[in-house]
Coordinates of N, CA and C in Angstrom, one line a residue:
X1 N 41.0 130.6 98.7 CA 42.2 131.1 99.2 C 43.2 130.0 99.2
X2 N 43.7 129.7 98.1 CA 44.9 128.6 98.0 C 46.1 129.9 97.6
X3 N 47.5 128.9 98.5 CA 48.7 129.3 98.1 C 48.9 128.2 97.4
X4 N 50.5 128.6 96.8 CA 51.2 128.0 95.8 C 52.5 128.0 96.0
X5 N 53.1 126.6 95.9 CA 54.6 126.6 95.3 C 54.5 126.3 94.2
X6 N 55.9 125.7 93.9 CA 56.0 125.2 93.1 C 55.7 124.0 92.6
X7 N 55.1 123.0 93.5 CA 54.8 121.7 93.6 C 53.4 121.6 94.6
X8 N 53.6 122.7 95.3 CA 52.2 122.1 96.3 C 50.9 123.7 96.4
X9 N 50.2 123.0 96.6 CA 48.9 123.8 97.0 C 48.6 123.5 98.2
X10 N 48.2 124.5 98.7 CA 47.8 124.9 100.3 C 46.6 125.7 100.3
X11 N 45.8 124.8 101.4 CA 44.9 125.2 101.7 C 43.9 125.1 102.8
X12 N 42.9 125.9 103.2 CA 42.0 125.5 104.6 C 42.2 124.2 104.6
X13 N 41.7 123.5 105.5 CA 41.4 122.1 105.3 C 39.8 121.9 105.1
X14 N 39.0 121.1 104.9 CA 38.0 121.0 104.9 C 37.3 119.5 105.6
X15 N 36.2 119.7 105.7 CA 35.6 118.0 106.5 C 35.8 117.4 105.8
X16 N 36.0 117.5 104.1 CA 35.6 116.2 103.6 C 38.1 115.4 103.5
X17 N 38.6 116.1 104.4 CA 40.0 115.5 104.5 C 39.8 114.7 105.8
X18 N 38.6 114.6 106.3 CA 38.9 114.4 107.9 C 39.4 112.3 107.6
X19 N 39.1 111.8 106.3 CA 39.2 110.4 106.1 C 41.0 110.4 105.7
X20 N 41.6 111.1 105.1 CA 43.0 111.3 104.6 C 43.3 111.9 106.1
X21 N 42.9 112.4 107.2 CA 43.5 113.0 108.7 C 43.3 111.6 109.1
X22 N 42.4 110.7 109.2 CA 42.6 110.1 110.3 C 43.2 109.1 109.8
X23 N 43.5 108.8 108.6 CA 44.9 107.6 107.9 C 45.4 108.2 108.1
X24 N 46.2 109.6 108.2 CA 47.4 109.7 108.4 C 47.7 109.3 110.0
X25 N 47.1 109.9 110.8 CA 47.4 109.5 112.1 C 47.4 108.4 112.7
X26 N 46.7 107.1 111.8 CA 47.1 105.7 112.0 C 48.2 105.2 112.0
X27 N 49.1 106.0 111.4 CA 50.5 105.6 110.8 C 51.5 105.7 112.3
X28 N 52.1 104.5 112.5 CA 52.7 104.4 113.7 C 53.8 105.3 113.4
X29 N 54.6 105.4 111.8 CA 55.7 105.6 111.8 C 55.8 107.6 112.2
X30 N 54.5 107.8 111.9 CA 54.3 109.4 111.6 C 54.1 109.8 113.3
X31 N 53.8 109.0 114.3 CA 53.3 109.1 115.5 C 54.3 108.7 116.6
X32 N 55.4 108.0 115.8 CA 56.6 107.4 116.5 C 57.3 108.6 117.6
X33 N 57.5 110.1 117.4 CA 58.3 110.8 118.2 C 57.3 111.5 119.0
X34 N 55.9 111.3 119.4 CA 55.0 111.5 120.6 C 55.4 111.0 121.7
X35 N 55.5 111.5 122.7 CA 56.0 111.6 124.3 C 55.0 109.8 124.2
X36 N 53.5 110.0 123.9 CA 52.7 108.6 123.6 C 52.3 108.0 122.5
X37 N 53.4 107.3 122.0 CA 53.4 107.1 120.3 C 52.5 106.2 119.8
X38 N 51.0 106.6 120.5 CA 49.4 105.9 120.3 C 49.5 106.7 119.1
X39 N 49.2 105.8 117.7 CA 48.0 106.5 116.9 C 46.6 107.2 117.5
X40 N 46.0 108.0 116.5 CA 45.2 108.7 117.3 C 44.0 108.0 116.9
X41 N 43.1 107.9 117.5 CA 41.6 107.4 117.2 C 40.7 108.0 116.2
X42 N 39.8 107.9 115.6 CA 38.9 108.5 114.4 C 38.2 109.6 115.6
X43 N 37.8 109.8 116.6 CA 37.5 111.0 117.4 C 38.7 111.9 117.8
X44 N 39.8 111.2 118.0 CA 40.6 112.3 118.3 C 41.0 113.3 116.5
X45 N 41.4 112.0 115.8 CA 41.6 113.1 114.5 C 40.7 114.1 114.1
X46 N 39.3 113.4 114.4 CA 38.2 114.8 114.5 C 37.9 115.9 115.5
X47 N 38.5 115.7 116.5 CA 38.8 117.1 117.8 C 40.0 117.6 116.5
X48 N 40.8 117.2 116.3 CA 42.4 117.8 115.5 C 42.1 118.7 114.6
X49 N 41.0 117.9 113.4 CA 40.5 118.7 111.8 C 39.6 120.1 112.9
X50 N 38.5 119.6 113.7 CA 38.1 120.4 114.2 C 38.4 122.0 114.8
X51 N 40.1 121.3 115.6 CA 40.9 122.4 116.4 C 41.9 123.4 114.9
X52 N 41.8 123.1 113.9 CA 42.6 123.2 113.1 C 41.3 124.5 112.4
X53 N 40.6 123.8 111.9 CA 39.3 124.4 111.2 C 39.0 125.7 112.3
X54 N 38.7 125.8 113.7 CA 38.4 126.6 114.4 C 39.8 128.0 114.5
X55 N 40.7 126.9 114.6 CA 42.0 128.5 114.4 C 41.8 129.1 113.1
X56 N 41.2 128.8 112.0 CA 41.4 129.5 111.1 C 40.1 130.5 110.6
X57 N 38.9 130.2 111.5 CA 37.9 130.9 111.6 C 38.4 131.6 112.8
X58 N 38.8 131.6 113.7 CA 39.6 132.8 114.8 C 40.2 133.7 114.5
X59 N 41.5 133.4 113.4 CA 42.8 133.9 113.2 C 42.7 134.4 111.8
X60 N 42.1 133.6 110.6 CA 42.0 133.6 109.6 C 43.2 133.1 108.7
X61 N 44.0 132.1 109.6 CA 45.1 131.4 108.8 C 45.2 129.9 109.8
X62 N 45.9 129.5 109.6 CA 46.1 128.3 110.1 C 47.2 127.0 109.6
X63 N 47.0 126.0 109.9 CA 47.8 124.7 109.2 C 46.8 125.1 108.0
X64 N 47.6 124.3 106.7 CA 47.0 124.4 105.6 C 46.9 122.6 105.5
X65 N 46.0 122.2 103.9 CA 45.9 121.2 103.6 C 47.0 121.4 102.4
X66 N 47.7 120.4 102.8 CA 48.9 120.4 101.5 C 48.8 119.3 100.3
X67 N 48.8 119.7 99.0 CA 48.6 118.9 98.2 C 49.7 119.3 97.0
X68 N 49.9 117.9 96.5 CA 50.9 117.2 95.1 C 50.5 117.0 94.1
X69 N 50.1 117.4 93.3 CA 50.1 116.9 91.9 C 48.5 116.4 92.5
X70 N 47.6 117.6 92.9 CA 45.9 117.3 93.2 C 45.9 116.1 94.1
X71 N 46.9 115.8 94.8 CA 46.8 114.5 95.9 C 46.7 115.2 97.3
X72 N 45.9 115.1 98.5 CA 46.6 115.7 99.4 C 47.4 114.9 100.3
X73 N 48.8 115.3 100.9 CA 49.5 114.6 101.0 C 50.1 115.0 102.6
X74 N 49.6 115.8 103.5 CA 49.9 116.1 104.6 C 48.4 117.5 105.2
X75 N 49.2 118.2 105.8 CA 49.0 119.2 106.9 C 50.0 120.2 107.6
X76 N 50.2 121.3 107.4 CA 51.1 122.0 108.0 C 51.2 123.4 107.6
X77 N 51.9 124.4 108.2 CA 51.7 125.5 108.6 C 52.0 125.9 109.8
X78 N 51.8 128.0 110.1 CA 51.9 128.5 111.6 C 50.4 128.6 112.3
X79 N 50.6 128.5 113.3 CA 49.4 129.0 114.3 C 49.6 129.8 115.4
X80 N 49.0 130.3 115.9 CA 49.3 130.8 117.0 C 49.6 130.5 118.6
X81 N 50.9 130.7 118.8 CA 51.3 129.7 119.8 C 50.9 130.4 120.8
X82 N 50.2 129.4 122.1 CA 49.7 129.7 123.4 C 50.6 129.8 124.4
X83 N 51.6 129.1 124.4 CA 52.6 128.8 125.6 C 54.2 129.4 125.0
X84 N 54.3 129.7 124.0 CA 55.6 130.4 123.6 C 55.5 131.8 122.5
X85 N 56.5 132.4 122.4 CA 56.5 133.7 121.7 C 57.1 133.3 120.3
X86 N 55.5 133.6 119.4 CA 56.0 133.8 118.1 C 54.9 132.8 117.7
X87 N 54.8 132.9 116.5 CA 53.7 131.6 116.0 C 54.6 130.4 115.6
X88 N 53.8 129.3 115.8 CA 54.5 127.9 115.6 C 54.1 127.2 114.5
X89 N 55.6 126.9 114.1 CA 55.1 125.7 112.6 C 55.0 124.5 113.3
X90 N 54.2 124.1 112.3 CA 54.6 122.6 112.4 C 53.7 122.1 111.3
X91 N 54.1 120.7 110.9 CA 53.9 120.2 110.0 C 53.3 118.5 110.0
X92 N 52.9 118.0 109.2 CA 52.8 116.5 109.2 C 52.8 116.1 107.6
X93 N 53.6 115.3 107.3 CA 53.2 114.7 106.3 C 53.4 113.2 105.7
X94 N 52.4 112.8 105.0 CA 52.4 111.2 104.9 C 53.2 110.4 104.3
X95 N 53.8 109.5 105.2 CA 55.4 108.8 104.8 C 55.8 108.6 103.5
X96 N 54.7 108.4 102.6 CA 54.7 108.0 101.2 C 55.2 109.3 100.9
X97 N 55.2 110.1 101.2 CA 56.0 111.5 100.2 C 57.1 112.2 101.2
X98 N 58.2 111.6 102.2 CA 59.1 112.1 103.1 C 60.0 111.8 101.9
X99 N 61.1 113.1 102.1 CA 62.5 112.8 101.2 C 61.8 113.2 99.8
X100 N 61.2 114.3 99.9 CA 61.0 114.5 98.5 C 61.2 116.3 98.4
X101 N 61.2 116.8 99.4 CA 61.4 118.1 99.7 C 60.2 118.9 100.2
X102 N 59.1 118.2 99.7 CA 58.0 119.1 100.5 C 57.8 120.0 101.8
X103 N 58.6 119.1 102.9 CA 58.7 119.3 104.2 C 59.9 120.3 104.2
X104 N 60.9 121.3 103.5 CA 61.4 122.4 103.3 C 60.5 123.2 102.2
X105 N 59.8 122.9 101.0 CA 58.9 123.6 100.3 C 58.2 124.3 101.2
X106 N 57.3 123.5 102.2 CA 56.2 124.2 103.0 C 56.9 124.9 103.6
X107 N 57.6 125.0 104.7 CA 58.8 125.6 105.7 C 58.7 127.2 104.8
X108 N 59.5 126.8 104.1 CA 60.1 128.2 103.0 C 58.7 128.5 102.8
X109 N 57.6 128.6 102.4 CA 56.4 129.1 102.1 C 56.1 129.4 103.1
X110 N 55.6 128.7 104.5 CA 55.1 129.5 105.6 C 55.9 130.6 106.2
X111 N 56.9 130.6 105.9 CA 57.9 131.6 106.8 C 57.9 132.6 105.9
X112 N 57.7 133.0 104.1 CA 56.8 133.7 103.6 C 55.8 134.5 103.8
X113 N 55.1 133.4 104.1 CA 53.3 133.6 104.6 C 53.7 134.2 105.8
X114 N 54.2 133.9 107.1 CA 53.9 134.6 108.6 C 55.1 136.5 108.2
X115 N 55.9 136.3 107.6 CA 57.0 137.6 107.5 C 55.6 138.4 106.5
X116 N 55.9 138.1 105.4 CA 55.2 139.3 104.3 C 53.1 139.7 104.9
X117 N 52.6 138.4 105.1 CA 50.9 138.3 105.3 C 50.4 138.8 107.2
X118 N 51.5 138.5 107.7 CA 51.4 137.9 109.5 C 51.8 138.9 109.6
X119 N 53.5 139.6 109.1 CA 54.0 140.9 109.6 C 54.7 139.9 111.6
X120 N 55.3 138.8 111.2 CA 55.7 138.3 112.1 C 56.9 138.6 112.7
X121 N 57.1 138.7 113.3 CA 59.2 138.6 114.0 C 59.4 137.5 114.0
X122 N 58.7 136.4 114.8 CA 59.4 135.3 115.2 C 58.5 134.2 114.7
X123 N 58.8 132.9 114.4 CA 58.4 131.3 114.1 C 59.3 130.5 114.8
X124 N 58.7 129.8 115.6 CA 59.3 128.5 116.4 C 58.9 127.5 115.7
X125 N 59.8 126.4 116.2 CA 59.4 124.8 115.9 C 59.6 124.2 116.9
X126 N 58.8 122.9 117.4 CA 59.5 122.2 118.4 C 59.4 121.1 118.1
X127 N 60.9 120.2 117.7 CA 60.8 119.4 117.6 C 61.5 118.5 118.6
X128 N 61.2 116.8 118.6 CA 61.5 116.0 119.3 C 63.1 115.9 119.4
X129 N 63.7 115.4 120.3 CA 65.5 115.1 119.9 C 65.7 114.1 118.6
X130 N 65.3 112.9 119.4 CA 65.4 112.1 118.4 C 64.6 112.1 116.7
X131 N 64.0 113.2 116.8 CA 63.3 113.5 114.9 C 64.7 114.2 114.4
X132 N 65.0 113.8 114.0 CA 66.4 114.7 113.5 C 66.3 114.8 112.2
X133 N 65.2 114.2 111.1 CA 64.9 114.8 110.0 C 64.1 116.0 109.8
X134 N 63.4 116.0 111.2 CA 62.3 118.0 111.0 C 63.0 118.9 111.9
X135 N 64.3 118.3 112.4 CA 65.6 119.2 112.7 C 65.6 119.6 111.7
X136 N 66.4 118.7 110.7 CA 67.5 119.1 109.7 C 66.4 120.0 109.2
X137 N 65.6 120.2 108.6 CA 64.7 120.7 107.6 C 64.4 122.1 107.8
X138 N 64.4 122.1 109.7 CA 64.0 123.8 110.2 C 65.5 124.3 110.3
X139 N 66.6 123.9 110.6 CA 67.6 124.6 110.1 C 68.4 125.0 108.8
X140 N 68.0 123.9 107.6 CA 68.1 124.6 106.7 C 67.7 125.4 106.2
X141 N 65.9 125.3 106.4 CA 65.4 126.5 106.5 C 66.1 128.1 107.5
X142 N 66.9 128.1 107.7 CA 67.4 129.4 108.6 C 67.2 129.2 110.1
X143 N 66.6 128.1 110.8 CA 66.0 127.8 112.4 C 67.2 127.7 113.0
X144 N 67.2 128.0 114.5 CA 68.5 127.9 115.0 C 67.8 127.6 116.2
X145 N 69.0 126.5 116.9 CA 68.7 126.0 118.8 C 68.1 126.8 119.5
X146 N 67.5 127.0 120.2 CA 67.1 127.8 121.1 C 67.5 127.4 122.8
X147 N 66.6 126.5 123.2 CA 66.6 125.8 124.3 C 65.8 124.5 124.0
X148 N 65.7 123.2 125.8 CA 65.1 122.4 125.0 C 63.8 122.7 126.4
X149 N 62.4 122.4 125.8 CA 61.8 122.7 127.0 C 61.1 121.0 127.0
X150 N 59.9 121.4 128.1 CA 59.2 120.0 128.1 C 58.1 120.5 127.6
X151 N 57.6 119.1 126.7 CA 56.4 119.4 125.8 C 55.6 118.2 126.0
X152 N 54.5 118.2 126.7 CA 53.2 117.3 127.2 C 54.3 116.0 128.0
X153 N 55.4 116.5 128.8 CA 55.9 115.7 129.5 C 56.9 115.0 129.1
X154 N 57.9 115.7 127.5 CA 59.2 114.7 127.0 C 59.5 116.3 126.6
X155 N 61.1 115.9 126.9 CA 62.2 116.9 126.0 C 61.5 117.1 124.9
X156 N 61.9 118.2 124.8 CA 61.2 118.9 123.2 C 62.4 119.9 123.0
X157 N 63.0 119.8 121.5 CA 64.2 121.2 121.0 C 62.9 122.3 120.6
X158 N 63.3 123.1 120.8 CA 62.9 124.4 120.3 C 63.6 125.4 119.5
X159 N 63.3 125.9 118.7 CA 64.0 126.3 117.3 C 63.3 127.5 117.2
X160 N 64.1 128.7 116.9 CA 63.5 129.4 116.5 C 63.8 130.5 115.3
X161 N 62.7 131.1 114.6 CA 63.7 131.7 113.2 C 63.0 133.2 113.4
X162 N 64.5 133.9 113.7 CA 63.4 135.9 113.2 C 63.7 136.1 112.2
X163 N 62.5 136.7 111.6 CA 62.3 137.9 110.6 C 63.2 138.5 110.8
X164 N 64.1 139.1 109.0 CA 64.7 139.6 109.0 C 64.1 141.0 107.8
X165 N 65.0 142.1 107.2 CA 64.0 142.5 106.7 C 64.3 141.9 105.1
X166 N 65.4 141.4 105.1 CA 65.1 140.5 103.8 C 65.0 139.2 103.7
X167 N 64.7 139.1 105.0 CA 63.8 137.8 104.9 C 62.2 137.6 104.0
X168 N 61.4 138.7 104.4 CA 59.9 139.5 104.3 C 59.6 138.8 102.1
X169 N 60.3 138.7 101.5 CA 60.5 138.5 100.1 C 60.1 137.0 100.3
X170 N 61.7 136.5 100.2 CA 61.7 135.2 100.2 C 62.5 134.6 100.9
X171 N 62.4 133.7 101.7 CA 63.7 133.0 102.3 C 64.4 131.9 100.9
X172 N 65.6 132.2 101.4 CA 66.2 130.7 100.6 C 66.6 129.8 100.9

């Protein structure tokens, strides 16, 4: 069950990414807009692959494994949000490929995937204030302010995008 852009493939994740999850999460720079901008530990990345792997045996979709040219190069996708209305994106991906568009590729593909597969109305994002590059990214993708709430104890923006009905095709 792989999707497709035009550049990336999406996919479950599997155990054998859990060594590419927990480098990524070493990365101070990728961890910088956490309320506690600890890298995460080789247990916590595996509760994460774990909690990731289990939504998609629940739900049957989940964050995907994202990959470039057969590299994999992040994580991201909707899930199902607990605490707010609508499924939530989000994303991560590894600094060596920021500024290259991926991070609107996937965007525009998941919001695809939750309208046409999900049959969604709504996708949120919550991003930090100060990330103001996965701002820009969810509002070019069509995301608009919402409010700001608290998220594990720091300001968080909240963004959110409805389905339209020509949205359901393709966003652009």
């Amino acid at each position: 069950m792989i999707r497709r852009t035009s550049r990336l493939s999406l996919r479950m994740p599997e155990e054998r990414d859990i060594d590419f999850l927990t480098a990524l999460f070493l990365r101070p720079e990728l961890v910088a807009h956490r309320p506690d901008p600890r890298p995460d530990s080789p247990e916590e990345s595996a509760r994460r692959l774990a909690r990731d792997r289990a939504h998609w045996r629940l739900h049957g979709f989940g964050r995907w494994a994202i990959e470039a040219e057969g590299q994999l190069i992040g994580f991201g996708g909707v899930t199902v949000s607990t605490e707010f209305e609508g499924l939530n994106l989000s994303y991560h991906l590894h600094p060596d490929h920021w500024g290259n568009g991926y991070a609107t590729e996937l965007v525009r593909e998941a919001l695809v995937f939750a309208g046409n597969d999900l049959q969604a109305k709504r996708v949120i994002g919550l991003v930090r204030p100060v990330n103001t590059a996965s701002r820009r990214v969810l509002e070019n993708c069509g995301f608009g302010f919402e409010r700001e709430v608290m998220l594990h104890g720091a300001p968080t923006h909240l963004l959110s995008y409805r389905m339209a009905a020509a949205d359901i095709d393709r966003p652009a």
